[in-house]
Amino acid sequence: MWSKVIRGIIYLLLVLLIAAGAYSYLYLHTPIGNLIIDQFSTIPSTTTIYPQNLTTITQATTTVPTTIAGGNSSLYEYALGLINNDRAKFGLGPVTLSNEPSGQQHSESMLQNNYFSHWDQYGMKPYMRYTLLGGTQSVSENIAYKTSSYCTLLLCGGDLNPRSAIEGMEYSMMYNDSLCCNNGHRNNILDPSHNQVSIGIAYNSSTIYFTEDFLDSYILWNGNSPGFSNGAVYLSGTLSGGYSLSSVFVTYDRPVSNMSRAQLNSTFEYGYGQNIAGVVQNSNYYYSGLTTIVADQYTQAPGSFTVSFNMQNLISKNGAGEYTVLVWLNKTNTNMSFIGGSYTIFIGNDGKAFVPSSV
């Protein structure tokens, strides 16, 4: 009897060893460290929606603590150096490291919840999270991740080197971006209007997530601006030298809803929603194909602006959802026009603004 038991144990051990060996072989010979980069969608251009008949040219925010000031500070500086080296190769000025938490918050969310998308598990896009985290400029997001794992007969583990992984991801976004992403990430890195970046780096032994939230920071907002109260939007700011207000638009997204991991991993591009309205100085102007909102106040002076308008009728027409106010700027003596400020207002089924409890 004992001989049968011993033979059974030996047979079981042999089966386990063969299975473990096969698993180790397959795992080790599967490509690892592959970079997956998501598509950055093109921001709408104003060139197709200039006004016709043109004769002359408080919502509260919530903050989520992150580890920006923690142990990753040297990695942020390293990533920033790679970004600025790439920009310098094409004659562009450097971007500075922003203290805004949007990049780090999203990298941590992807790592902790095991997904990869510009959206998050609450269904929010980058500019929505950016507003909820206190951001008031404009944001254009790149994301990437990398894995590096191994298995032996006894265990599986990770051998990730964060610094080399960041270098590889930045290189891929710059020089291997055409096939996967139509050079969206590369164009974002090389956008001349960007002057800051919120970097996010979150990793464990085998996986790293890397977020680049590029910012166009040219507006010093005044007082409680940008703000929203009783259906009215208030915008007032001082501009960096050489920049002026171009236009103000409102976009719309359907109400956000929670997304599963499978949904997130199959969601690629993102945009600023549907362009639904433009704001004009007076009734002599209008936007073709959009709702035209005549501002209650629309004043400009060298280096400053104030715009206030009511969008209650717009809310009544479109209902619950996310309304994002986009402030477009012009650079003096150039053809450069870009989004210099974004502000998302969350409207519930009751037609009133609210602040989501999670970001």
GROMACS .gro file of C-alpha atoms in nm:
model
  359
    1MET     CA    1   0.000   0.000   0.000
    2TRP     CA    2   0.274   0.241   0.096
    3SER     CA    3   0.442   0.179  -0.236
    4LYS     CA    4   0.124   0.287  -0.416
    5VAL     CA    5   0.107   0.604  -0.204
    6ILE     CA    6   0.470   0.684  -0.273
    7ARG     CA    7   0.423   0.623  -0.645
    8GLY     CA    8   0.116   0.850  -0.638
    9ILE     CA    9   0.309   1.128  -0.464
   10ILE     CA   10   0.596   1.097  -0.710
   11TYR     CA   11   0.351   1.106  -1.002
   12LEU     CA   12   0.178   1.415  -0.862
   13LEU     CA   13   0.511   1.592  -0.810
   14LEU     CA   14   0.614   1.515  -1.169
   15VAL     CA   15   0.286   1.657  -1.300
   16LEU     CA   16   0.328   1.971  -1.090
   17LEU     CA   17   0.688   2.018  -1.205
   18ILE     CA   18   0.593   1.976  -1.572
   19ALA     CA   19   0.302   2.219  -1.535
   20ALA     CA   20   0.517   2.471  -1.352
   21GLY     CA   21   0.790   2.441  -1.611
   22ALA     CA   22   0.544   2.493  -1.894
   23TYR     CA   23   0.392   2.796  -1.720
   24SER     CA   24   0.734   2.945  -1.660
   25TYR     CA   25   0.835   2.892  -2.021
   26LEU     CA   26   0.518   3.043  -2.163
   27TYR     CA   27   0.525   3.339  -1.927
   28LEU     CA   28   0.890   3.416  -1.984
   29HIS     CA   29   0.854   3.387  -2.359
   30THR     CA   30   0.552   3.612  -2.377
   31PRO     CA   31   0.659   3.967  -2.469
   32ILE     CA   32   0.676   4.176  -2.154
   33GLY     CA   33   0.727   4.541  -2.089
   34ASN     CA   34   0.505   4.629  -2.384
   35LEU     CA   35   0.401   4.992  -2.393
   36ILE     CA   36   0.036   5.071  -2.447
   37ILE     CA   37  -0.039   5.436  -2.519
   38ASP     CA   38  -0.383   5.585  -2.547
   39GLN     CA   39  -0.498   5.827  -2.815
   40PHE     CA   40  -0.507   6.196  -2.734
   41SER     CA   41  -0.789   6.352  -2.928
   42THR     CA   42  -0.760   6.677  -3.117
   43ILE     CA   43  -0.898   6.983  -2.941
   44PRO     CA   44  -1.166   7.159  -3.149
   45SER     CA   45  -1.037   7.442  -3.363
   46THR     CA   46  -1.198   7.785  -3.368
   47THR     CA   47  -1.113   7.832  -3.735
   48THR     CA   48  -1.444   7.677  -3.839
   49ILE     CA   49  -1.666   7.853  -3.587
   50TYR     CA   50  -1.584   8.222  -3.598
   51PRO     CA   51  -1.885   8.454  -3.554
   52GLN     CA   52  -2.078   8.559  -3.862
   53ASN     CA   53  -2.155   8.926  -3.937
   54LEU     CA   54  -1.820   9.012  -3.787
   55THR     CA   55  -1.729   9.366  -3.883
   56THR     CA   56  -1.426   9.384  -3.659
   57ILE     CA   57  -1.210   9.153  -3.572
   58THR     CA   58  -1.922   7.950  -0.758
   59GLN     CA   59  -1.872   7.633  -0.801
   60ALA     CA   60  -1.676   7.481  -0.508
   61THR     CA   61  -1.390   7.240  -0.566
   62THR     CA   62  -1.258   6.942  -0.376
   63THR     CA   63  -0.898   6.833  -0.336
   64VAL     CA   64  -0.768   6.479  -0.296
   65PRO     CA   65  -0.429   6.434  -0.123
   66THR     CA   66  -0.160   6.280  -0.342
   67THR     CA   67   0.206   6.190  -0.310
   68ILE     CA   68   0.339   6.467  -0.532
   69ALA     CA   69   0.571   6.592  -0.261
   70GLY     CA   70   0.670   6.241  -0.159
   71GLY     CA   71   0.937   5.995  -0.267
   72ASN     CA   72   0.876   6.036  -0.640
   73SER     CA   73   1.015   6.390  -0.658
   74SER     CA   74   1.341   6.283  -0.826
   75LEU     CA   75   1.144   6.081  -1.084
   76TYR     CA   76   0.931   6.387  -1.161
   77GLU     CA   77   1.244   6.590  -1.227
   78TYR     CA   78   1.384   6.311  -1.444
   79ALA     CA   79   1.062   6.289  -1.648
   80LEU     CA   80   1.050   6.668  -1.680
   81GLY     CA   81   1.406   6.666  -1.815
   82LEU     CA   82   1.313   6.409  -2.080
   83ILE     CA   83   1.011   6.615  -2.186
   84ASN     CA   84   1.211   6.935  -2.211
   85ASN     CA   85   1.494   6.765  -2.400
   86ASP     CA   86   1.241   6.651  -2.658
   87ARG     CA   87   1.093   7.000  -2.684
   88ALA     CA   88   1.438   7.159  -2.715
   89LYS     CA   89   1.522   6.933  -3.012
   90PHE     CA   90   1.242   7.105  -3.200
   91GLY     CA   91   1.321   7.458  -3.091
   92LEU     CA   92   1.052   7.481  -2.824
   93GLY     CA   93   1.089   7.636  -2.482
   94PRO     CA   94   1.073   7.425  -2.166
   95VAL     CA   95   0.766   7.353  -1.958
   96THR     CA   96   0.782   7.386  -1.581
   97LEU     CA   97   0.665   7.130  -1.328
   98SER     CA   98   0.319   7.216  -1.197
   99ASN     CA   99   0.215   7.153  -0.838
  100GLU     CA  100  -0.139   7.074  -0.951
  101PRO     CA  101  -0.228   6.715  -0.854
  102SER     CA  102  -0.422   6.600  -1.162
  103GLY     CA  103  -0.143   6.391  -1.317
  104GLN     CA  104  -0.049   6.210  -0.998
  105GLN     CA  105  -0.410   6.152  -0.898
  106HIS     CA  106  -0.485   5.977  -1.228
  107SER     CA  107  -0.172   5.759  -1.226
  108GLU     CA  108  -0.252   5.646  -0.872
  109SER     CA  109  -0.612   5.575  -0.967
  110MET     CA  110  -0.508   5.359  -1.264
  111LEU     CA  111  -0.257   5.162  -1.056
  112GLN     CA  112  -0.487   5.109  -0.759
  113ASN     CA  113  -0.787   5.011  -0.971
  114ASN     CA  114  -0.597   4.822  -1.242
  115TYR     CA  115  -0.721   4.999  -1.556
  116PHE     CA  116  -0.581   5.212  -1.838
  117SER     CA  117  -0.786   5.497  -1.980
  118HIS     CA  118  -0.818   5.875  -1.994
  119TRP     CA  119  -1.153   5.820  -1.822
  120ASP     CA  120  -1.165   5.709  -1.459
  121GLN     CA  121  -1.391   5.464  -1.275
  122TYR     CA  122  -1.646   5.741  -1.216
  123GLY     CA  123  -1.669   5.813  -1.590
  124MET     CA  124  -1.486   6.144  -1.572
  125LYS     CA  125  -1.253   6.279  -1.840
  126PRO     CA  126  -0.926   6.465  -1.767
  127TYR     CA  127  -1.072   6.817  -1.779
  128MET     CA  128  -1.354   6.719  -1.542
  129ARG     CA  129  -1.112   6.578  -1.285
  130TYR     CA  130  -0.891   6.882  -1.337
  131THR     CA  131  -1.172   7.119  -1.236
  132LEU     CA  132  -1.265   6.909  -0.933
  133LEU     CA  133  -0.902   6.910  -0.820
  134GLY     CA  134  -0.892   7.290  -0.834
  135GLY     CA  135  -0.746   7.342  -1.184
  136THR     CA  136  -0.854   7.650  -1.378
  137GLN     CA  137  -0.624   7.653  -1.681
  138SER     CA  138  -0.650   7.404  -1.969
  139VAL     CA  139  -0.527   7.045  -1.964
  140SER     CA  140  -0.419   6.805  -2.243
  141GLU     CA  141  -0.337   6.455  -2.125
  142ASN     CA  142  -0.090   6.185  -2.230
  143ILE     CA  143  -0.094   5.849  -2.050
  144ALA     CA  144   0.120   5.537  -2.081
  145TYR     CA  145   0.200   5.226  -1.884
  146LYS     CA  146   0.462   4.953  -1.885
  147THR     CA  147   0.488   4.611  -1.726
  148SER     CA  148   0.793   4.398  -1.654
  149SER     CA  149   0.743   4.058  -1.487
  150TYR     CA  150   0.903   3.717  -1.451
  151CYS     CA  151   0.808   3.372  -1.321
  152THR     CA  152   1.019   3.084  -1.192
  153LEU     CA  153   0.912   2.737  -1.087
  154LEU     CA  154   0.837   2.866  -0.737
  155LEU     CA  155   0.718   3.226  -0.767
  156CYS     CA  156   0.631   3.521  -0.985
  157GLY     CA  157   0.760   3.872  -0.936
  158GLY     CA  158   0.852   4.201  -1.097
  159ASP     CA  159   1.180   4.356  -1.204
  160LEU     CA  160   1.063   4.705  -1.300
  161ASN     CA  161   1.316   4.988  -1.319
  162PRO     CA  162   1.107   5.309  -1.290
  163ARG     CA  163   1.366   5.539  -1.441
  164SER     CA  164   1.430   5.330  -1.752
  165ALA     CA  165   1.056   5.264  -1.787
  166ILE     CA  166   0.981   5.639  -1.789
  167GLU     CA  167   1.255   5.695  -2.046
  168GLY     CA  168   1.110   5.421  -2.267
  169MET     CA  169   0.756   5.552  -2.242
  170GLU     CA  170   0.858   5.909  -2.324
  171TYR     CA  171   1.062   5.784  -2.621
  172SER     CA  172   0.769   5.577  -2.750
  173MET     CA  173   0.529   5.870  -2.723
  174MET     CA  174   0.773   6.087  -2.917
  175TYR     CA  175   0.915   5.850  -3.178
  176ASN     CA  176   0.687   5.543  -3.202
  177ASP     CA  177   0.352   5.717  -3.187
  178SER     CA  178   0.241   5.725  -3.551
  179LEU     CA  179   0.113   5.366  -3.584
  180CYS     CA  180  -0.083   5.348  -3.261
  181CYS     CA  181  -0.195   5.703  -3.208
  182ASN     CA  182  -0.155   5.920  -3.517
  183ASN     CA  183   0.119   6.115  -3.335
  184GLY     CA  184  -0.130   6.252  -3.084
  185HIS     CA  185   0.108   6.214  -2.790
  186ARG     CA  186   0.402   6.355  -2.984
  187ASN     CA  187   0.199   6.657  -3.092
  188ASN     CA  188   0.094   6.712  -2.734
  189ILE     CA  189   0.454   6.706  -2.609
  190LEU     CA  190   0.555   6.947  -2.886
  191ASP     CA  191   0.262   7.188  -2.852
  192PRO     CA  192   0.414   7.539  -2.837
  193SER     CA  193   0.132   7.674  -2.620
  194HIS     CA  194   0.209   7.440  -2.330
  195ASN     CA  195   0.413   7.598  -2.051
  196GLN     CA  196   0.352   7.364  -1.755
  197VAL     CA  197   0.303   6.994  -1.693
  198SER     CA  198   0.149   6.801  -1.405
  199ILE     CA  199   0.334   6.469  -1.396
  200GLY     CA  200   0.195   6.151  -1.243
  201ILE     CA  201   0.406   5.845  -1.163
  202ALA     CA  202   0.264   5.546  -0.976
  203TYR     CA  203   0.419   5.198  -0.973
  204ASN     CA  204   0.477   4.870  -0.797
  205SER     CA  205   0.738   4.602  -0.861
  206SER     CA  206   0.600   4.506  -1.201
  207THR     CA  207   0.383   4.790  -1.340
  208ILE     CA  208   0.420   5.166  -1.381
  209TYR     CA  209   0.166   5.427  -1.491
  210PHE     CA  210   0.286   5.757  -1.636
  211THR     CA  211   0.064   6.064  -1.686
  212GLU     CA  212   0.157   6.392  -1.852
  213ASP     CA  213  -0.109   6.658  -1.799
  214PHE     CA  214   0.016   6.948  -2.011
  215LEU     CA  215  -0.118   7.288  -1.906
  216ASP     CA  216  -0.155   7.622  -2.082
  217SER     CA  217  -0.119   7.863  -1.792
  218TYR     CA  218  -0.156   8.224  -1.907
  219ILE     CA  219  -0.449   8.349  -1.699
  220LEU     CA  220  -0.429   8.483  -1.345
  221TRP     CA  221  -0.790   8.455  -1.234
  222ASN     CA  222  -0.946   8.730  -1.025
  223GLY     CA  223  -1.143   8.675  -0.705
  224ASN     CA  224  -1.402   8.399  -0.732
  225SER     CA  225  -1.343   8.353  -1.105
  226PRO     CA  226  -1.410   8.126  -1.280
  227GLY     CA  227  -1.739   8.088  -1.098
  228PHE     CA  228  -2.096   7.972  -1.145
  229SER     CA  229  -2.404   8.075  -0.949
  230ASN     CA  230  -2.777   8.065  -1.026
  231GLY     CA  231  -2.716   7.982  -1.391
  232ALA     CA  232  -2.460   8.258  -1.444
  233VAL     CA  233  -2.093   8.214  -1.535
  234TYR     CA  234  -1.837   8.471  -1.429
  235LEU     CA  235  -1.490   8.493  -1.589
  236SER     CA  236  -1.237   8.762  -1.503
  237GLY     CA  237  -0.861   8.744  -1.532
  238THR     CA  238  -0.527   8.906  -1.605
  239LEU     CA  239  -0.332   8.769  -1.900
  240SER     CA  240   0.036   8.707  -1.951
  241GLY     CA  241   0.202   8.965  -2.174
  242GLY     CA  242   0.139   8.917  -2.545
  243TYR     CA  243  -0.192   8.729  -2.506
  244SER     CA  244  -0.554   8.834  -2.547
  245LEU     CA  245  -0.900   8.683  -2.515
  246SER     CA  246  -1.015   8.519  -2.837
  247SER     CA  247  -1.353   8.362  -2.762
  248VAL     CA  248  -1.561   8.169  -2.509
  249PHE     CA  249  -1.742   7.844  -2.586
  250VAL     CA  250  -1.950   7.594  -2.390
  251THR     CA  251  -1.933   7.218  -2.451
  252TYR     CA  252  -2.163   6.945  -2.322
  253ASP     CA  253  -2.114   6.587  -2.202
  254ARG     CA  254  -2.389   6.350  -2.095
  255PRO     CA  255  -2.401   6.282  -1.718
  256VAL     CA  256  -2.106   6.077  -1.601
  257SER     CA  257  -2.167   5.725  -1.471
  258ASN     CA  258  -1.945   5.461  -1.318
  259MET     CA  259  -1.741   5.256  -1.563
  260SER     CA  260  -1.622   4.897  -1.526
  261ARG     CA  261  -1.262   4.797  -1.577
  262ALA     CA  262  -1.355   4.633  -1.909
  263GLN     CA  263  -1.523   4.954  -2.026
  264LEU     CA  264  -1.226   5.164  -1.926
  265ASN     CA  265  -0.974   4.939  -2.096
  266SER     CA  266  -1.171   4.959  -2.421
  267THR     CA  267  -1.216   5.338  -2.414
  268PHE     CA  268  -0.950   5.523  -2.608
  269GLU     CA  269  -0.997   5.875  -2.738
  270TYR     CA  270  -1.139   6.167  -2.548
  271GLY     CA  271  -1.251   6.515  -2.643
  272TYR     CA  272  -1.406   6.820  -2.483
  273GLY     CA  273  -1.758   6.698  -2.547
  274GLN     CA  274  -2.005   6.848  -2.794
  275ASN     CA  275  -1.957   7.213  -2.878
  276ILE     CA  276  -2.304   7.359  -2.814
  277ALA     CA  277  -2.273   7.736  -2.755
  278GLY     CA  278  -2.060   8.041  -2.814
  279VAL     CA  279  -2.062   8.367  -2.617
  280VAL     CA  280  -2.072   8.701  -2.801
  281GLN     CA  281  -2.044   9.065  -2.698
  282ASN     CA  282  -2.380   9.180  -2.832
  283SER     CA  283  -2.663   9.083  -3.064
  284ASN     CA  284  -2.473   9.201  -3.373
  285TYR     CA  285  -2.281   8.874  -3.359
  286TYR     CA  286  -2.391   8.513  -3.377
  287TYR     CA  287  -2.249   8.164  -3.421
  288SER     CA  288  -2.376   7.954  -3.708
  289GLY     CA  289  -2.480   7.606  -3.597
  290LEU     CA  290  -2.442   7.681  -3.226
  291THR     CA  291  -2.656   7.840  -2.959
  292THR     CA  292  -2.543   8.202  -2.935
  293ILE     CA  293  -2.534   8.352  -2.586
  294VAL     CA  294  -2.517   8.731  -2.564
  295ALA     CA  295  -2.296   8.818  -2.267
  296ASP     CA  296  -2.422   9.037  -1.983
  297GLN     CA  297  -2.069   9.177  -1.970
  298TYR     CA  298  -1.790   9.130  -2.222
  299THR     CA  299  -1.500   9.372  -2.175
  300GLN     CA  300  -1.137   9.359  -2.274
  301ALA     CA  301  -0.844   9.581  -2.190
  302PRO     CA  302  -0.477   9.526  -2.267
  303GLY     CA  303  -0.382   9.225  -2.056
  304SER     CA  304  -0.722   9.162  -1.894
  305PHE     CA  305  -1.082   9.061  -1.958
  306THR     CA  306  -1.417   9.016  -1.786
  307VAL     CA  307  -1.699   8.805  -1.930
  308SER     CA  308  -2.025   8.714  -1.758
  309PHE     CA  309  -2.321   8.536  -1.912
  310ASN     CA  310  -2.627   8.335  -1.818
  311MET     CA  311  -2.661   7.980  -1.947
  312GLN     CA  312  -2.982   7.878  -1.772
  313ASN     CA  313  -3.165   7.846  -2.103
  314LEU     CA  314  -2.882   7.625  -2.230
  315ILE     CA  315  -2.918   7.402  -1.924
  316SER     CA  316  -3.295   7.386  -1.965
  317LYS     CA  317  -3.250   7.281  -2.327
  318ASN     CA  318  -2.983   7.013  -2.275
  319GLY     CA  319  -3.061   6.891  -1.924
  320ALA     CA  320  -2.833   6.718  -1.676
  321GLY     CA  321  -2.469   6.670  -1.767
  322GLU     CA  322  -2.129   6.835  -1.767
  323TYR     CA  323  -2.102   7.184  -1.914
  324THR     CA  324  -1.744   7.292  -1.978
  325VAL     CA  325  -1.661   7.658  -2.036
  326LEU     CA  326  -1.358   7.695  -2.265
  327VAL     CA  327  -1.168   8.023  -2.275
  328TRP     CA  328  -0.971   8.060  -2.598
  329LEU     CA  329  -0.668   8.291  -2.617
  330ASN     CA  330  -0.472   8.449  -2.902
  331LYS     CA  331  -0.100   8.513  -2.905
  332THR     CA  332  -0.023   8.861  -3.035
  333ASN     CA  333   0.112   8.888  -3.391
  334THR     CA  334   0.075   8.513  -3.455
  335ASN     CA  335  -0.191   8.273  -3.578
  336MET     CA  336  -0.173   8.082  -3.251
  337SER     CA  337  -0.512   8.031  -3.087
  338PHE     CA  338  -0.553   7.782  -2.803
  339ILE     CA  339  -0.758   7.696  -2.497
  340GLY     CA  340  -0.620   7.889  -2.201
  341GLY     CA  341  -0.885   7.798  -1.947
  342SER     CA  342  -1.139   7.521  -1.886
  343TYR     CA  343  -1.406   7.506  -1.619
  344THR     CA  344  -1.651   7.215  -1.587
  345ILE     CA  345  -1.989   7.268  -1.423
  346PHE     CA  346  -2.177   6.956  -1.310
  347ILE     CA  347  -2.556   6.985  -1.347
  348GLY     CA  348  -2.792   6.733  -1.186
  349ASN     CA  349  -3.138   6.616  -1.284
  350ASP     CA  350  -3.287   6.903  -1.085
  351GLY     CA  351  -3.108   7.154  -1.310
  352LYS     CA  352  -2.880   7.270  -1.029
  353ALA     CA  353  -2.501   7.261  -1.001
  354PHE     CA  354  -2.341   7.013  -0.766
  355VAL     CA  355  -1.995   6.887  -0.676
  356PRO     CA  356  -1.944   6.510  -0.728
  357SER     CA  357  -1.840   6.331  -0.412
  358SER     CA  358  -1.563   6.134  -0.580
  359VAL     CA  359  -1.278   6.205  -0.818
   0.00000   0.00000   0.00000
